[in-house]
PDB file of C-alpha atoms and ligand atoms in Angstrom:
ATOM      1  CA  UNK A   1       0.214   0.062  -0.165  1.00 58.00           C
ATOM      2  CA  UNK A   2       1.308   3.225  -1.042  1.00 69.00           C
ATOM      3  CA  UNK A   3       2.393   5.404   2.261  1.00 83.00           C
ATOM      4  CA  UNK A   4       0.311   8.398   2.970  1.00 92.00           C
ATOM      5  CA  UNK A   5       2.395  11.631   3.710  1.00 95.00           C
ATOM      6  CA  UNK A   6       0.710  13.690   6.762  1.00 96.00           C
ATOM      7  CA  UNK A   7       1.626  16.664   5.048  1.00 97.00           C
ATOM      8  CA  UNK A   8       1.054  18.162   1.358  1.00 97.00           C
ATOM      9  CA  UNK A   9       3.079  21.027   1.382  1.00 98.00           C
ATOM     10  CA  UNK A  10       6.165  21.818   3.321  1.00 98.00           C
ATOM     11  CA  UNK A  11       9.036  23.898   3.734  1.00 98.00           C
ATOM     12  CA  UNK A  12      12.344  22.336   4.124  1.00 98.00           C
ATOM     13  CA  UNK A  13      15.071  24.809   5.913  1.00 98.00           C
ATOM     14  CA  UNK A  14      18.725  23.430   5.302  1.00 97.00           C
ATOM     15  CA  UNK A  15      21.233  25.598   7.078  1.00 95.00           C
ATOM     16  CA  UNK A  16      24.554  25.953   5.179  1.00 95.00           C
ATOM     17  CA  UNK A  17      26.362  24.005   8.210  1.00 93.00           C
ATOM     18  CA  UNK A  18      24.146  20.851   7.073  1.00 93.00           C
ATOM     19  CA  UNK A  19      25.694  20.871   3.487  1.00 95.00           C
ATOM     20  CA  UNK A  20      29.240  20.907   4.704  1.00 93.00           C
ATOM     21  CA  UNK A  21      29.246  17.587   6.488  1.00 85.00           C
ATOM     22  CA  UNK A  22      32.184  16.652   8.401  1.00 85.00           C
ATOM     23  CA  UNK A  23      34.106  19.427   6.390  1.00 84.00           C
ATOM     24  CA  UNK A  24      32.729  22.384   8.359  1.00 83.00           C
ATOM     25  CA  UNK A  25      33.068  24.545   5.578  1.00 91.00           C
ATOM     26  CA  UNK A  26      31.852  24.550   1.909  1.00 95.00           C
ATOM     27  CA  UNK A  27      29.943  22.131   0.439  1.00 96.00           C
ATOM     28  CA  UNK A  28      30.411  18.226   0.680  1.00 96.00           C
ATOM     29  CA  UNK A  29      29.168  16.400  -2.674  1.00 95.00           C
ATOM     30  CA  UNK A  30      28.406  13.496  -0.773  1.00 95.00           C
ATOM     31  CA  UNK A  31      26.242  14.938   1.831  1.00 95.00           C
ATOM     32  CA  UNK A  32      24.310  17.117  -0.621  1.00 96.00           C
ATOM     33  CA  UNK A  33      23.788  14.165  -2.753  1.00 97.00           C
ATOM     34  CA  UNK A  34      22.257  12.206   0.078  1.00 96.00           C
ATOM     35  CA  UNK A  35      20.177  15.165   0.897  1.00 97.00           C
ATOM     36  CA  UNK A  36      19.042  15.227  -2.364  1.00 98.00           C
ATOM     37  CA  UNK A  37      17.675  11.724  -2.201  1.00 98.00           C
ATOM     38  CA  UNK A  38      15.989  12.255   0.613  1.00 97.00           C
ATOM     39  CA  UNK A  39      14.377  15.142  -0.775  1.00 98.00           C
ATOM     40  CA  UNK A  40      13.126  13.069  -3.866  1.00 98.00           C
ATOM     41  CA  UNK A  41      11.964  10.250  -1.343  1.00 97.00           C
ATOM     42  CA  UNK A  42       9.431  12.931  -0.129  1.00 98.00           C
ATOM     43  CA  UNK A  43       8.886  14.161  -3.874  1.00 98.00           C
ATOM     44  CA  UNK A  44       7.653  10.717  -4.606  1.00 97.00           C
ATOM     45  CA  UNK A  45       5.189  10.937  -2.289  1.00 97.00           C
ATOM     46  CA  UNK A  46       3.548  13.819  -4.077  1.00 97.00           C
ATOM     47  CA  UNK A  47       4.785  16.278  -1.353  1.00 98.00           C
ATOM     48  CA  UNK A  48       5.181  19.704  -2.553  1.00 98.00           C
ATOM     49  CA  UNK A  49       8.605  20.897  -1.389  1.00 98.00           C
ATOM     50  CA  UNK A  50      10.319  24.167  -1.026  1.00 98.00           C
ATOM     51  CA  UNK A  51      13.412  24.700   0.369  1.00 98.00           C
ATOM     52  CA  UNK A  52      15.173  27.629   2.286  1.00 98.00           C
ATOM     53  CA  UNK A  53      18.944  27.081   2.206  1.00 97.00           C
ATOM     54  CA  UNK A  54      20.870  28.974   4.739  1.00 97.00           C
ATOM     55  CA  UNK A  55      24.943  30.554   4.077  1.00 97.00           C
ATOM     56  CA  UNK A  56      26.459  29.792   6.954  1.00 95.00           C
ATOM     57  CA  UNK A  57      28.758  27.139   5.752  1.00 95.00           C
ATOM     58  CA  UNK A  58      30.378  30.035   3.564  1.00 96.00           C
ATOM     59  CA  UNK A  59      29.538  33.482   5.167  1.00 94.00           C
ATOM     60  CA  UNK A  60      27.734  34.722   8.216  1.00 92.00           C
ATOM     61  CA  UNK A  61      26.850  38.620   8.224  1.00 90.00           C
ATOM     62  CA  UNK A  62      27.646  39.050  12.005  1.00 89.00           C
ATOM     63  CA  UNK A  63      30.862  37.225  11.667  1.00 89.00           C
ATOM     64  CA  UNK A  64      31.653  39.510   8.823  1.00 84.00           C
ATOM     65  CA  UNK A  65      30.975  42.570  10.365  1.00 85.00           C
ATOM     66  CA  UNK A  66      32.827  41.538  13.577  1.00 89.00           C
ATOM     67  CA  UNK A  67      35.917  41.583  11.225  1.00 90.00           C
ATOM     68  CA  UNK A  68      34.959  45.127  10.614  1.00 93.00           C
ATOM     69  CA  UNK A  69      32.904  44.957   7.603  1.00 94.00           C
ATOM     70  CA  UNK A  70      29.748  47.359   7.263  1.00 96.00           C
ATOM     71  CA  UNK A  71      26.898  44.874   8.448  1.00 96.00           C
ATOM     72  CA  UNK A  72      24.175  45.591   6.106  1.00 97.00           C
ATOM     73  CA  UNK A  73      27.185  44.821   3.513  1.00 97.00           C
ATOM     74  CA  UNK A  74      28.322  41.718   5.614  1.00 97.00           C
ATOM     75  CA  UNK A  75      24.742  40.385   5.366  1.00 97.00           C
ATOM     76  CA  UNK A  76      24.213  40.873   1.310  1.00 97.00           C
ATOM     77  CA  UNK A  77      27.312  38.807   1.279  1.00 97.00           C
ATOM     78  CA  UNK A  78      25.468  36.368   3.284  1.00 97.00           C
ATOM     79  CA  UNK A  79      22.790  36.616   0.534  1.00 98.00           C
ATOM     80  CA  UNK A  80      24.956  35.867  -1.989  1.00 98.00           C
ATOM     81  CA  UNK A  81      26.154  32.494  -0.174  1.00 98.00           C
ATOM     82  CA  UNK A  82      22.802  30.980   0.029  1.00 98.00           C
ATOM     83  CA  UNK A  83      22.759  31.529  -3.659  1.00 98.00           C
ATOM     84  CA  UNK A  84      25.676  29.414  -4.412  1.00 98.00           C
ATOM     85  CA  UNK A  85      24.430  26.918  -1.691  1.00 98.00           C
ATOM     86  CA  UNK A  86      21.042  26.827  -3.855  1.00 98.00           C
ATOM     87  CA  UNK A  87      22.636  26.619  -7.100  1.00 98.00           C
ATOM     88  CA  UNK A  88      24.424  23.707  -5.588  1.00 98.00           C
ATOM     89  CA  UNK A  89      21.183  21.675  -4.138  1.00 98.00           C
ATOM     90  CA  UNK A  90      19.711  22.405  -7.542  1.00 98.00           C
ATOM     91  CA  UNK A  91      22.410  20.674  -9.485  1.00 98.00           C
ATOM     92  CA  UNK A  92      22.503  17.623  -7.057  1.00 98.00           C
ATOM     93  CA  UNK A  93      18.555  17.471  -7.156  1.00 98.00           C
ATOM     94  CA  UNK A  94      18.346  18.083 -11.149  1.00 98.00           C
ATOM     95  CA  UNK A  95      21.290  15.466 -11.447  1.00 98.00           C
ATOM     96  CA  UNK A  96      19.138  12.563 -10.042  1.00 98.00           C
ATOM     97  CA  UNK A  97      15.556  13.650 -12.068  1.00 98.00           C
ATOM     98  CA  UNK A  98      13.990  15.973  -9.672  1.00 98.00           C
ATOM     99  CA  UNK A  99      12.645  19.008 -11.439  1.00 98.00           C
ATOM    100  CA  UNK A 100      13.195  22.475  -9.638  1.00 98.00           C
ATOM    101  CA  UNK A 101      13.660  26.148  -9.635  1.00 98.00           C
ATOM    102  CA  UNK A 102      15.803  28.335  -7.726  1.00 98.00           C
ATOM    103  CA  UNK A 103      14.108  31.790  -6.769  1.00 98.00           C
ATOM    104  CA  UNK A 104      16.049  34.555  -5.469  1.00 98.00           C
ATOM    105  CA  UNK A 105      15.086  37.267  -3.561  1.00 98.00           C
ATOM    106  CA  UNK A 106      18.033  39.370  -5.194  1.00 98.00           C
ATOM    107  CA  UNK A 107      17.345  39.196  -8.376  1.00 98.00           C
ATOM    108  CA  UNK A 108      19.817  38.205 -10.533  1.00 97.00           C
ATOM    109  CA  UNK A 109      18.486  36.912 -13.682  1.00 96.00           C
ATOM    110  CA  UNK A 110      21.203  34.861 -15.269  1.00 97.00           C
ATOM    111  CA  UNK A 111      21.438  32.601 -12.713  1.00 97.00           C
ATOM    112  CA  UNK A 112      17.746  32.287 -10.978  1.00 98.00           C
ATOM    113  CA  UNK A 113      14.411  33.419 -11.359  1.00 98.00           C
ATOM    114  CA  UNK A 114      13.132  36.369  -9.152  1.00 98.00           C
ATOM    115  CA  UNK A 115      10.896  35.426  -5.983  1.00 98.00           C
ATOM    116  CA  UNK A 116       7.471  35.377  -7.279  1.00 98.00           C
ATOM    117  CA  UNK A 117       4.641  34.082  -4.883  1.00 98.00           C
ATOM    118  CA  UNK A 118       2.416  32.977  -7.352  1.00 98.00           C
ATOM    119  CA  UNK A 119       4.688  31.452  -9.795  1.00 98.00           C
ATOM    120  CA  UNK A 120       6.330  29.909  -6.645  1.00 98.00           C
ATOM    121  CA  UNK A 121       3.090  28.247  -5.730  1.00 98.00           C
ATOM    122  CA  UNK A 122       2.564  26.870  -8.925  1.00 98.00           C
ATOM    123  CA  UNK A 123       5.574  25.249  -9.732  1.00 98.00           C
ATOM    124  CA  UNK A 124       4.960  23.452  -6.429  1.00 98.00           C
ATOM    125  CA  UNK A 125       1.354  22.546  -7.805  1.00 98.00           C
ATOM    126  CA  UNK A 126       3.698  21.031 -10.686  1.00 98.00           C
ATOM    127  CA  UNK A 127       5.748  18.945  -8.787  1.00 98.00           C
ATOM    128  CA  UNK A 128       8.817  21.010  -8.852  1.00 98.00           C
ATOM    129  CA  UNK A 129      11.029  21.460  -5.892  1.00 98.00           C
ATOM    130  CA  UNK A 130      11.222  25.464  -5.623  1.00 99.00           C
ATOM    131  CA  UNK A 131      14.395  26.446  -3.710  1.00 99.00           C
ATOM    132  CA  UNK A 132      14.444  30.130  -2.090  1.00 98.00           C
ATOM    133  CA  UNK A 133      17.329  31.542  -2.291  1.00 98.00           C
ATOM    134  CA  UNK A 134      19.027  34.942  -0.850  1.00 98.00           C
ATOM    135  CA  UNK A 135      17.324  34.765   2.374  1.00 98.00           C
ATOM    136  CA  UNK A 136      14.295  37.373   2.649  1.00 98.00           C
ATOM    137  CA  UNK A 137      16.476  39.681   0.385  1.00 98.00           C
ATOM    138  CA  UNK A 138      16.910  42.327   3.723  1.00 98.00           C
ATOM    139  CA  UNK A 139      20.007  42.477   5.742  1.00 98.00           C
ATOM    140  CA  UNK A 140      19.579  41.836   9.781  1.00 97.00           C
ATOM    141  CA  UNK A 141      17.141  38.819   8.789  1.00 98.00           C
ATOM    142  CA  UNK A 142      18.194  35.287   8.994  1.00 97.00           C
ATOM    143  CA  UNK A 143      17.322  32.273   6.730  1.00 98.00           C
ATOM    144  CA  UNK A 144      15.401  30.934   9.613  1.00 98.00           C
ATOM    145  CA  UNK A 145      13.081  34.271   9.240  1.00 98.00           C
ATOM    146  CA  UNK A 146      13.297  33.518   5.540  1.00 98.00           C
ATOM    147  CA  UNK A 147      11.673  30.017   6.212  1.00 98.00           C
ATOM    148  CA  UNK A 148       8.987  31.568   8.851  1.00 98.00           C
ATOM    149  CA  UNK A 149       8.065  34.302   5.691  1.00 98.00           C
ATOM    150  CA  UNK A 150       7.935  32.033   2.719  1.00 98.00           C
ATOM    151  CA  UNK A 151       6.051  29.087   5.109  1.00 98.00           C
ATOM    152  CA  UNK A 152       3.450  31.828   6.025  1.00 98.00           C
ATOM    153  CA  UNK A 153       3.114  33.011   2.167  1.00 98.00           C
ATOM    154  CA  UNK A 154       2.826  29.744   0.312  1.00 98.00           C
ATOM    155  CA  UNK A 155       0.789  28.260   2.993  1.00 98.00           C
ATOM    156  CA  UNK A 156       3.264  25.467   3.905  1.00 98.00           C
ATOM    157  CA  UNK A 157       1.698  23.444   6.469  1.00 98.00           C
ATOM    158  CA  UNK A 158       5.041  22.547   8.549  1.00 98.00           C
ATOM    159  CA  UNK A 159       8.711  24.007   8.589  1.00 98.00           C
ATOM    160  CA  UNK A 160      10.964  20.713   8.673  1.00 98.00           C
ATOM    161  CA  UNK A 161      14.218  22.501  10.545  1.00 97.00           C
ATOM    162  CA  UNK A 162      17.447  19.742   9.368  1.00 96.00           C
ATOM    163  CA  UNK A 163      19.808  20.094  11.631  1.00 92.00           C
ATOM    164  CA  UNK A 164      23.425  18.383  11.432  1.00 88.00           C
ATOM    165  CA  UNK A 165      24.625  18.388  14.963  1.00 87.00           C
ATOM    166  CA  UNK A 166      21.698  17.688  17.008  1.00 92.00           C
ATOM    167  CA  UNK A 167      18.402  15.664  16.549  1.00 94.00           C
ATOM    168  CA  UNK A 168      16.161  18.024  18.384  1.00 96.00           C
ATOM    169  CA  UNK A 169      15.859  20.635  20.646  1.00 96.00           C
ATOM    170  CA  UNK A 170      17.608  20.205  24.281  1.00 95.00           C
ATOM    171  CA  UNK A 171      17.039  22.088  27.695  1.00 92.00           C
ATOM    172  CA  UNK A 172      20.963  23.029  27.551  1.00 91.00           C
ATOM    173  CA  UNK A 173      23.792  22.174  25.028  1.00 90.00           C
ATOM    174  CA  UNK A 174      23.986  18.461  24.896  1.00 92.00           C
ATOM    175  CA  UNK A 175      27.743  18.412  24.025  1.00 92.00           C
ATOM    176  CA  UNK A 176      28.223  20.265  27.143  1.00 93.00           C
ATOM    177  CA  UNK A 177      26.016  19.300  29.548  1.00 93.00           C
ATOM    178  CA  UNK A 178      25.660  15.640  30.542  1.00 92.00           C
ATOM    179  CA  UNK A 179      22.180  16.473  31.839  1.00 94.00           C
ATOM    180  CA  UNK A 180      20.378  18.152  29.050  1.00 94.00           C
ATOM    181  CA  UNK A 181      17.466  16.464  27.941  1.00 94.00           C
ATOM    182  CA  UNK A 182      15.357  16.684  24.561  1.00 95.00           C
ATOM    183  CA  UNK A 183      12.037  17.844  24.473  1.00 96.00           C
ATOM    184  CA  UNK A 184       9.259  16.078  22.721  1.00 96.00           C
ATOM    185  CA  UNK A 185       7.268  19.335  22.104  1.00 96.00           C
ATOM    186  CA  UNK A 186       7.293  22.995  23.030  1.00 96.00           C
ATOM    187  CA  UNK A 187       5.650  26.444  22.602  1.00 96.00           C
ATOM    188  CA  UNK A 188       6.921  29.131  20.664  1.00 95.00           C
ATOM    189  CA  UNK A 189       6.807  30.883  23.950  1.00 94.00           C
ATOM    190  CA  UNK A 190       8.711  28.235  25.528  1.00 94.00           C
ATOM    191  CA  UNK A 191      11.535  28.881  22.826  1.00 94.00           C
ATOM    192  CA  UNK A 192      11.550  32.371  23.197  1.00 93.00           C
ATOM    193  CA  UNK A 193      11.224  32.777  26.530  1.00 92.00           C
ATOM    194  CA  UNK A 194      13.775  30.185  27.878  1.00 91.00           C
ATOM    195  CA  UNK A 195      16.174  31.505  25.112  1.00 88.00           C
ATOM    196  CA  UNK A 196      16.187  27.860  23.555  1.00 91.00           C
ATOM    197  CA  UNK A 197      18.119  28.579  20.471  1.00 85.00           C
ATOM    198  CA  UNK A 198      15.945  26.889  17.740  1.00 91.00           C
ATOM    199  CA  UNK A 199      15.745  29.890  15.731  1.00 94.00           C
ATOM    200  CA  UNK A 200      16.050  33.510  16.357  1.00 93.00           C
ATOM    201  CA  UNK A 201      13.549  35.343  17.887  1.00 93.00           C
ATOM    202  CA  UNK A 202      12.082  37.312  15.085  1.00 96.00           C
ATOM    203  CA  UNK A 203      11.639  34.051  13.065  1.00 97.00           C
ATOM    204  CA  UNK A 204       9.914  31.993  16.564  1.00 96.00           C
ATOM    205  CA  UNK A 205       7.614  35.350  16.502  1.00 95.00           C
ATOM    206  CA  UNK A 206       6.540  35.000  12.823  1.00 96.00           C
ATOM    207  CA  UNK A 207       6.074  31.278  13.291  1.00 97.00           C
ATOM    208  CA  UNK A 208       4.035  31.957  16.694  1.00 96.00           C
ATOM    209  CA  UNK A 209       1.937  34.727  15.442  1.00 95.00           C
ATOM    210  CA  UNK A 210       1.252  32.712  12.001  1.00 96.00           C
ATOM    211  CA  UNK A 211       0.639  29.390  13.649  1.00 95.00           C
ATOM    212  CA  UNK A 212       3.199  27.713  11.766  1.00 97.00           C
ATOM    213  CA  UNK A 213       4.338  24.448  13.548  1.00 97.00           C
ATOM    214  CA  UNK A 214       8.394  23.574  13.454  1.00 98.00           C
ATOM    215  CA  UNK A 215       9.731  20.137  13.332  1.00 98.00           C
ATOM    216  CA  UNK A 216      13.380  19.864  14.224  1.00 98.00           C
ATOM    217  CA  UNK A 217      15.504  17.040  13.495  1.00 97.00           C
ATOM    218  CA  UNK A 218      18.594  15.498  12.293  1.00 95.00           C
ATOM    219  CA  UNK A 219      19.427  15.168   8.771  1.00 93.00           C
ATOM    220  CA  UNK A 220      22.757  13.060   9.001  1.00 91.00           C
ATOM    221  CA  UNK A 221      20.281  10.038   9.437  1.00 91.00           C
ATOM    222  CA  UNK A 222      19.065   9.198   6.288  1.00 91.00           C
ATOM    223  CA  UNK A 223      15.554   8.677   5.555  1.00 94.00           C
ATOM    224  CA  UNK A 224      14.127  11.374   8.391  1.00 96.00           C
ATOM    225  CA  UNK A 225      12.698  14.025   6.026  1.00 97.00           C
ATOM    226  CA  UNK A 226      10.366  11.649   5.329  1.00 97.00           C
ATOM    227  CA  UNK A 227       9.846   9.970   8.442  1.00 97.00           C
ATOM    228  CA  UNK A 228       9.007  13.255   9.474  1.00 97.00           C
ATOM    229  CA  UNK A 229       6.483  13.970   6.307  1.00 97.00           C
ATOM    230  CA  UNK A 230       4.557  10.363   6.990  1.00 97.00           C
ATOM    231  CA  UNK A 231       3.896  11.863  10.545  1.00 94.00           C
ATOM    232  CA  UNK A 232       6.593   9.647  12.695  1.00 95.00           C
ATOM    233  CA  UNK A 233       7.182  11.557  15.797  1.00 94.00           C
ATOM    234  CA  UNK A 234      11.000  12.277  15.544  1.00 94.00           C
ATOM    235  CA  UNK A 235      13.071  15.197  16.849  1.00 96.00           C
ATOM    236  CA  UNK A 236      10.885  17.968  18.760  1.00 97.00           C
ATOM    237  CA  UNK A 237       7.773  20.020  17.872  1.00 97.00           C
ATOM    238  CA  UNK A 238       7.672  23.213  18.274  1.00 97.00           C
ATOM    239  CA  UNK A 239       3.758  24.870  17.887  1.00 95.00           C
ATOM    240  CA  UNK A 240       1.606  27.622  18.840  1.00 89.00           C
ATOM    241  CA  UNK A 241       0.469  25.995  21.645  1.00 74.00           C
ATOM    242  CA  UNK A 242       0.732  22.615  23.012  1.00 63.00           C
TER     243      UNK A 242
HETATM  244  N1  UDP H 301      21.143  36.807   5.484  1.00 89.30           N
HETATM  245  C1  UDP H 301      20.121  38.127   5.715  1.00 89.30           C
HETATM  246  N2  UDP H 301      19.149  38.481   5.168  1.00 89.30           N
HETATM  247  C2  UDP H 301      18.383  37.057   5.020  1.00 89.30           C
HETATM  248  C3  UDP H 301      19.047  35.832   5.060  1.00 89.30           C
HETATM  249  C4  UDP H 301      20.337  35.581   5.082  1.00 89.30           C
HETATM  250  O1  UDP H 301      20.794  39.252   5.924  1.00 89.30           O
HETATM  251  O2  UDP H 301      16.756  37.352   4.805  1.00 89.30           O
HETATM  252  C5  UDP H 301      22.472  36.623   5.684  1.00 89.30           C
HETATM  253  C6  UDP H 301      23.134  36.866   7.064  1.00 89.30           C
HETATM  254  O3  UDP H 301      24.324  37.706   7.077  1.00 89.30           O
HETATM  255  C7  UDP H 301      23.030  35.569   7.377  1.00 89.30           C
HETATM  256  C8  UDP H 301      23.799  34.612   6.136  1.00 89.30           C
HETATM  257  O4  UDP H 301      22.717  35.602   5.383  1.00 89.30           O
HETATM  258  O5  UDP H 301      24.230  35.387   9.021  1.00 89.30           O
HETATM  259  C9  UDP H 301      23.445  33.298   6.187  1.00 89.30           C
HETATM  260  O6  UDP H 301      22.179  33.013   6.385  1.00 89.30           O
HETATM  261  P1  UDP H 301      21.756  31.906   7.830  1.00 89.30           P
HETATM  262  O7  UDP H 301      23.177  32.446   8.990  1.00 89.30           O
HETATM  263  O8  UDP H 301      20.473  32.087   8.350  1.00 89.30           O
HETATM  264  O9  UDP H 301      22.640  30.643   7.329  1.00 89.30           O
HETATM  265  P2  UDP H 301      22.534  29.163   8.249  1.00 89.30           P
HETATM  266  O10 UDP H 301      22.773  29.506   9.575  1.00 89.30           O
HETATM  267  O11 UDP H 301      21.190  28.575   8.123  1.00 89.30           O
HETATM  268  O12 UDP H 301      23.440  28.531   7.641  1.00 89.30           O
END
């Protein structure tokens, strides 16, 4: 019997770090191929998948501004880094036969479509994976906020936040504190008031205000994206109310 997905339209948030694997920097081709295959498994279930890709594996605005670069300029550099990652993911997906479109919030006609909401929805309806590049197009924001914003705009049912170091949200840093416990479910208020570091406060507020659930899980275990999409309880779920 064909497996019935729990969601019809999802946003997958991939941090830049998730693409760098053990390298810790740049793009690991084996890792990106493995992620592409996991995305394909979900597309094969007829789930509409949009992806927001980060850029931290190449450049982070805050780190750049700490080195003396003007913050807004450093942030634009970070947004350009997300475009590089998006093109790499597009290539990995198309190599295995998944149709894709990259839509960039900073127009660059030669490499990507501009972000056009209605067009993005149309692509999804046609079974194409839409990769949202260049964040929100604004400095001082993050790609987590981009995921929240695009999820609201395209009416995605959930944000799937794939992590490569942790498998959910913990009460403390599990690498430093042996007593850290993993939460099964949380509210956005818990996340914001306890400073749990799941996503920045702008992104958390946007999700809370628009009632967008979030599942935080590990992408290093193959098949996890599909498990979440099929409704299996893994990782940590964050909602407006429990
Ligand atoms: N960025 C930005 N506006 C956005 C999204 C991203 O200025 O709407 C910049 C910001 O400098 C950020 C960098 O792009 O540090 C990379 O994005 P992010 O840190 O969210 O990537 P991730 O941590 O997911 O790899």
